[in-house]
XYZ file of C-alpha atoms in Angstrom:
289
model
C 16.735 -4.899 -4.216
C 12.827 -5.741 -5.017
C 11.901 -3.095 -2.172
C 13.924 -0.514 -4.215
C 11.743 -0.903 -7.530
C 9.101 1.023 -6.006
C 11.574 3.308 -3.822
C 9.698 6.436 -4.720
C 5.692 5.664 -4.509
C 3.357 8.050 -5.750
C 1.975 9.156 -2.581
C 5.755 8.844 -0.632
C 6.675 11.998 -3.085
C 3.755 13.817 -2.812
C 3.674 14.191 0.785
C 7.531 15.322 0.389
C 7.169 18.786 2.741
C 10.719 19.329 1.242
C 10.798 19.220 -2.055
C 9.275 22.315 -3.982
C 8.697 23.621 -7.261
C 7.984 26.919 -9.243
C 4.497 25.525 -10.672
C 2.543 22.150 -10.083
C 1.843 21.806 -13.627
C 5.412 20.973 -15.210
C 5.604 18.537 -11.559
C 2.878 16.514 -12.816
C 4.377 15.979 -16.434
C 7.310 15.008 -14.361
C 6.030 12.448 -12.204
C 4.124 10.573 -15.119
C 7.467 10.249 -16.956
C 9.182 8.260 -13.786
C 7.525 5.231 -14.681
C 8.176 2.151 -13.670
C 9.708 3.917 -10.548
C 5.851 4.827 -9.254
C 2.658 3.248 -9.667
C 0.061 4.729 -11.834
C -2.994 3.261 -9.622
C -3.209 5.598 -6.609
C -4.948 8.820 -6.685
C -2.786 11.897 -5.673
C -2.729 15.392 -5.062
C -0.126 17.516 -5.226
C 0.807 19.150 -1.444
C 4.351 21.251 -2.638
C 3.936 24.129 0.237
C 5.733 22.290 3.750
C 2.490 21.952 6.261
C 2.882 25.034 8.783
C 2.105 23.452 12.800
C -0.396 25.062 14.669
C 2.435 25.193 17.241
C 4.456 27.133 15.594
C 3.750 31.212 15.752
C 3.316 32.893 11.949
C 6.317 35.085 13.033
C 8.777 32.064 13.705
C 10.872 31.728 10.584
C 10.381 28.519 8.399
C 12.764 26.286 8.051
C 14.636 26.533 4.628
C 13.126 24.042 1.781
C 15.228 21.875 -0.242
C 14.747 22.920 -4.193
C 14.559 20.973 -6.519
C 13.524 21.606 -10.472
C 11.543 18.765 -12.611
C 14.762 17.596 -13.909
C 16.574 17.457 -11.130
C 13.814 15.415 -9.379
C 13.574 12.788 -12.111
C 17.257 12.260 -11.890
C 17.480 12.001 -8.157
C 14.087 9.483 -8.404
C 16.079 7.566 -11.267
C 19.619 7.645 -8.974
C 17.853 5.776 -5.898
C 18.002 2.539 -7.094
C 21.854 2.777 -7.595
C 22.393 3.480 -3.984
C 22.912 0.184 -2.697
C 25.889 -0.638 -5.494
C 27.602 2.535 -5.892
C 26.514 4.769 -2.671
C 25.671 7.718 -2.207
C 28.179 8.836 -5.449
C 28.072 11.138 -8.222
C 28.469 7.378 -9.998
C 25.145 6.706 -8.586
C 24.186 10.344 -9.753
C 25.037 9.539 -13.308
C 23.442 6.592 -13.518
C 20.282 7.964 -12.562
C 21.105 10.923 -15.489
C 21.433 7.751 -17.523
C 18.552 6.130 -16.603
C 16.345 9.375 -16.758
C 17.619 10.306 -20.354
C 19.961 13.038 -19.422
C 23.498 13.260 -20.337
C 26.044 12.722 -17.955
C 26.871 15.751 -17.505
C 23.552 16.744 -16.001
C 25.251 15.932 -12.227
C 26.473 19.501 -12.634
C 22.932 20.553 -12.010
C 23.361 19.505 -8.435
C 25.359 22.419 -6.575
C 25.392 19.920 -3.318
C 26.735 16.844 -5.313
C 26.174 13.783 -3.518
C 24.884 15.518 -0.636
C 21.831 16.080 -2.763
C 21.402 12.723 -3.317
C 21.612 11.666 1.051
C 18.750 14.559 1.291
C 16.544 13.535 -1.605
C 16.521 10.116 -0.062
C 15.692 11.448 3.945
C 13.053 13.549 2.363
C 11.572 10.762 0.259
C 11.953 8.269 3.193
C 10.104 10.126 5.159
C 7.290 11.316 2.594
C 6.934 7.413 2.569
C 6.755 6.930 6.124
C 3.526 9.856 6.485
C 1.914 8.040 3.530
C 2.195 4.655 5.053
C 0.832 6.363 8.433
C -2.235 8.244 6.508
C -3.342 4.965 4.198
C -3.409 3.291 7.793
C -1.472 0.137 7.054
C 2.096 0.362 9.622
C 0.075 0.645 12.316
C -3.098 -1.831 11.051
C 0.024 -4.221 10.497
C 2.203 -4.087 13.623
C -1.351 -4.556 15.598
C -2.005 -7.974 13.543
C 1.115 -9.107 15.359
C 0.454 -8.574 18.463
C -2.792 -9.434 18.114
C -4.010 -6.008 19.850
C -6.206 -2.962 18.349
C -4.124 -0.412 16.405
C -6.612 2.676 18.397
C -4.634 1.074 21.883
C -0.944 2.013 20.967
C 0.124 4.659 22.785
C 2.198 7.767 22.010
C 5.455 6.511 22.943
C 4.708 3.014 21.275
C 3.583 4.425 17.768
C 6.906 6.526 18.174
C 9.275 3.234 18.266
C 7.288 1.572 15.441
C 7.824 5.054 13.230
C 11.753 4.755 14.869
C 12.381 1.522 13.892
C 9.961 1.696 10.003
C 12.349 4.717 9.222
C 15.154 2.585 10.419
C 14.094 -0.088 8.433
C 14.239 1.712 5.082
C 17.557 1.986 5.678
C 18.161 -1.881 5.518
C 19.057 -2.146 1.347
C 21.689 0.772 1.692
C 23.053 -0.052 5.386
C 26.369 -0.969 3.567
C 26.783 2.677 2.231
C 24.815 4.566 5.109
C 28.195 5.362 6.980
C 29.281 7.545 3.698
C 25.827 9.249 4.033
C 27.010 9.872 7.941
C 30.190 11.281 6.971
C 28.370 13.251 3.934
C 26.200 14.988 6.769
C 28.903 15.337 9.124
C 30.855 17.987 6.641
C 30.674 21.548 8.227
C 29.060 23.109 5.850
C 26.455 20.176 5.324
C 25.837 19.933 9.427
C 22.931 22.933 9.235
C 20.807 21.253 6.501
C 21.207 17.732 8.028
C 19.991 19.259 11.541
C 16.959 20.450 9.610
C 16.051 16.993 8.151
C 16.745 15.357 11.025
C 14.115 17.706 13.148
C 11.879 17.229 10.261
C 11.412 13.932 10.611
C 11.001 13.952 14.897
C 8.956 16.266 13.884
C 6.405 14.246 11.655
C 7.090 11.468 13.861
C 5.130 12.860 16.672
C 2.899 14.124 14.750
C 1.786 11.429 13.169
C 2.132 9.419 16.657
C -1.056 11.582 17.481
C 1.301 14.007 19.859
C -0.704 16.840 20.412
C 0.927 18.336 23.365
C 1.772 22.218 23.444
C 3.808 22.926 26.739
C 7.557 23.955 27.508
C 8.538 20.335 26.773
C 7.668 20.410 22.930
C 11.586 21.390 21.516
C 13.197 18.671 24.223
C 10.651 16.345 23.312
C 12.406 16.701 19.713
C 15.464 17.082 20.344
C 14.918 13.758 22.640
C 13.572 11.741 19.646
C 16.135 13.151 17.470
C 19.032 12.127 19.818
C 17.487 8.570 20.147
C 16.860 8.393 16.339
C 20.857 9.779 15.081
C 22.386 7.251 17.337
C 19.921 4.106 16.353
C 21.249 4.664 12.967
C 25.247 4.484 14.614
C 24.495 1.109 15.986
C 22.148 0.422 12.561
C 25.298 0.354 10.420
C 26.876 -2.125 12.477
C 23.939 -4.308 13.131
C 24.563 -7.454 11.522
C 20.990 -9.004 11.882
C 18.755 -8.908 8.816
C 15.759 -7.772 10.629
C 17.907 -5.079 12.894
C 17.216 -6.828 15.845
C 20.045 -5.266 17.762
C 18.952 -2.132 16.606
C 14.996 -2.739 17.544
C 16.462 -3.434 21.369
C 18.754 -0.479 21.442
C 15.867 1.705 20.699
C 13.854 0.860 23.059
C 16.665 0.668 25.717
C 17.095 3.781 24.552
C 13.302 5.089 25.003
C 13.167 3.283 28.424
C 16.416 5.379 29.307
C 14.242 8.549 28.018
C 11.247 7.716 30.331
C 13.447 7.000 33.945
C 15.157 10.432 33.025
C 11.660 11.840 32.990
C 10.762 10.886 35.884
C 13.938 11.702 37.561
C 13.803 14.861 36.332
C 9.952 15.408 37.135
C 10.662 13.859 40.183
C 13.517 16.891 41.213
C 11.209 19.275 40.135
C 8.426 18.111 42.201
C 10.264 17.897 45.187
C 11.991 21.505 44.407
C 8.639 22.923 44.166
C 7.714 21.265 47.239
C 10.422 22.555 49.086
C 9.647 26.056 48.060
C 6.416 25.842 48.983
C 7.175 24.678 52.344
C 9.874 27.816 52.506
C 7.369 30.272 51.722
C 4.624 28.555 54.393
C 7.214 28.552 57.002
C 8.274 32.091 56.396
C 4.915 33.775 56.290
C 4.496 32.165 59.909
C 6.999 33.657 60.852
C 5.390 37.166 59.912
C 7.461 37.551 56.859
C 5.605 39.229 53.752
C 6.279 36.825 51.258
């Protein structure tokens, strides 16, 4: 419960690419009333407008925001801290109303219910995880461990230690993550939860320094995403406190990711190579090919 008293830094909801307002300057009254929720010491700047890849062509449509007014924001900030009792609930909702100085009644302002509530905290989580990343410390710190240089991870490592930090901000509401599953699950909730859930492979290979623009950039996604969606399956049955089943079925899993790679590079290669051999052949032969 200690880690939850600072559940929304400063920095974690400024670097929210989801969350959006109509003007910055009711936001910032906002924020400085959702005290003790955020520290007051770090510098910020507001960054509402989602981050547009260089990847991505000015044509290709963006992928719909998730709204939310000042009010709404301080009552979803004020409702994390209630997850790991009462869930992901409109209890939990109205507790944060509570806490915020709203009525009760103020849960109507949420169209999406509790569903709001499972998206404010993916967004949030990982607006945390991209500030940890740009103040340098998760990677600084998993080095220290291992006793090796932070600049000698590679792409594929700094993607398990993102996998498994996400993962592990999951650990004080692990008891109520299987509602959030079923939450996400519902038809019409499937869409939006695909959205978040490419979001955040998204950032995670972005922020794991993966720069690469080729034909595998969507399966490279929709690999991490598949890895990621099932980690947190085996998360809510993981009975060790430091989700050490879960650590070892990601990387089983990432290790299962790589030997498919080369299995399929390795088809591919020898495709090509048979072509190539076809087409040698036949032009000995006279053909015109």
């Amino acid at each position: 419960m200690a880690s939850l008293a600072r559940t929304v830094p400063r920095r974690a909801l400024i670097s929210l690419q989801s969350l959006r307002t109509s003007s910055t300057r009711p936001v910032r009254q906002s924020l400085q009333s959702l005290q003790p929720l955020q520290s007051r010491t770090q510098p910020h700047h507001l960054h509402l407008q989602p981050q547009i890849r260089p990847y991505h062509s000015t044509l290709h449509p963006r992928l719909p925001d998730h709204e939310y007014n000042n009010s709404q924001i301080a009552i979803l900030s004020a409702a994390l801290p209630h997850i790991p009792e009462h869930g992901f609930s409109a209890e939990a909702l109205a507790l944060g109303a509570r806490d915020a100085g709203f009525l009760d009644v103020s849960v109507q302002l949420f169209p999406r219910a509790e569903f709001d509530l499972v998206l404010f905290w993916l967004a949030s989580r990982r607006g945390l995880l991209r500030a940890k990343v740009e103040e340098g410390a998760l990677f600084r710190r998993v080095a220290d461990k291992s006793g090796r240089d932070a600049s000698s991870f590679s792409t594929e490592e700094k993607c398990r230690i993102l996998v498994m930090e996400r993962l592990k901000m999951n650990s004080d509401v692990k008891g109520q993550w299987q509602g959030a599953l079923a939450q996400m699950s519902l038809l019409s909730n499937i869409p939006v939860s695909l959205t978040e859930l490419h979001a955040l492979s998204n950032d995670i290979l972005s922020l794991s320094d993966d720069s690469a623009v080729d034909a595998s950039w969507y399966s490279r996604r929709l690999a991490l995403s598949a890895i990621y969606a099932s980690a947190e399956v085996v998360m809510t049955r993981d009975p060790t406190p430091d989700l050490s089943e879960t650590e070892a079925f990601v990387n089983r899993r990432f290790e299962d990711k790589e030997a498919l790679k080369q299995k399929i590079e390795g088809v591919s290669q020898c495709v090509s190579f048979v072509g190539n051999t076809a087409v040698g052949v036949g032009r000995s032969w006279g053909l015109k090919i």
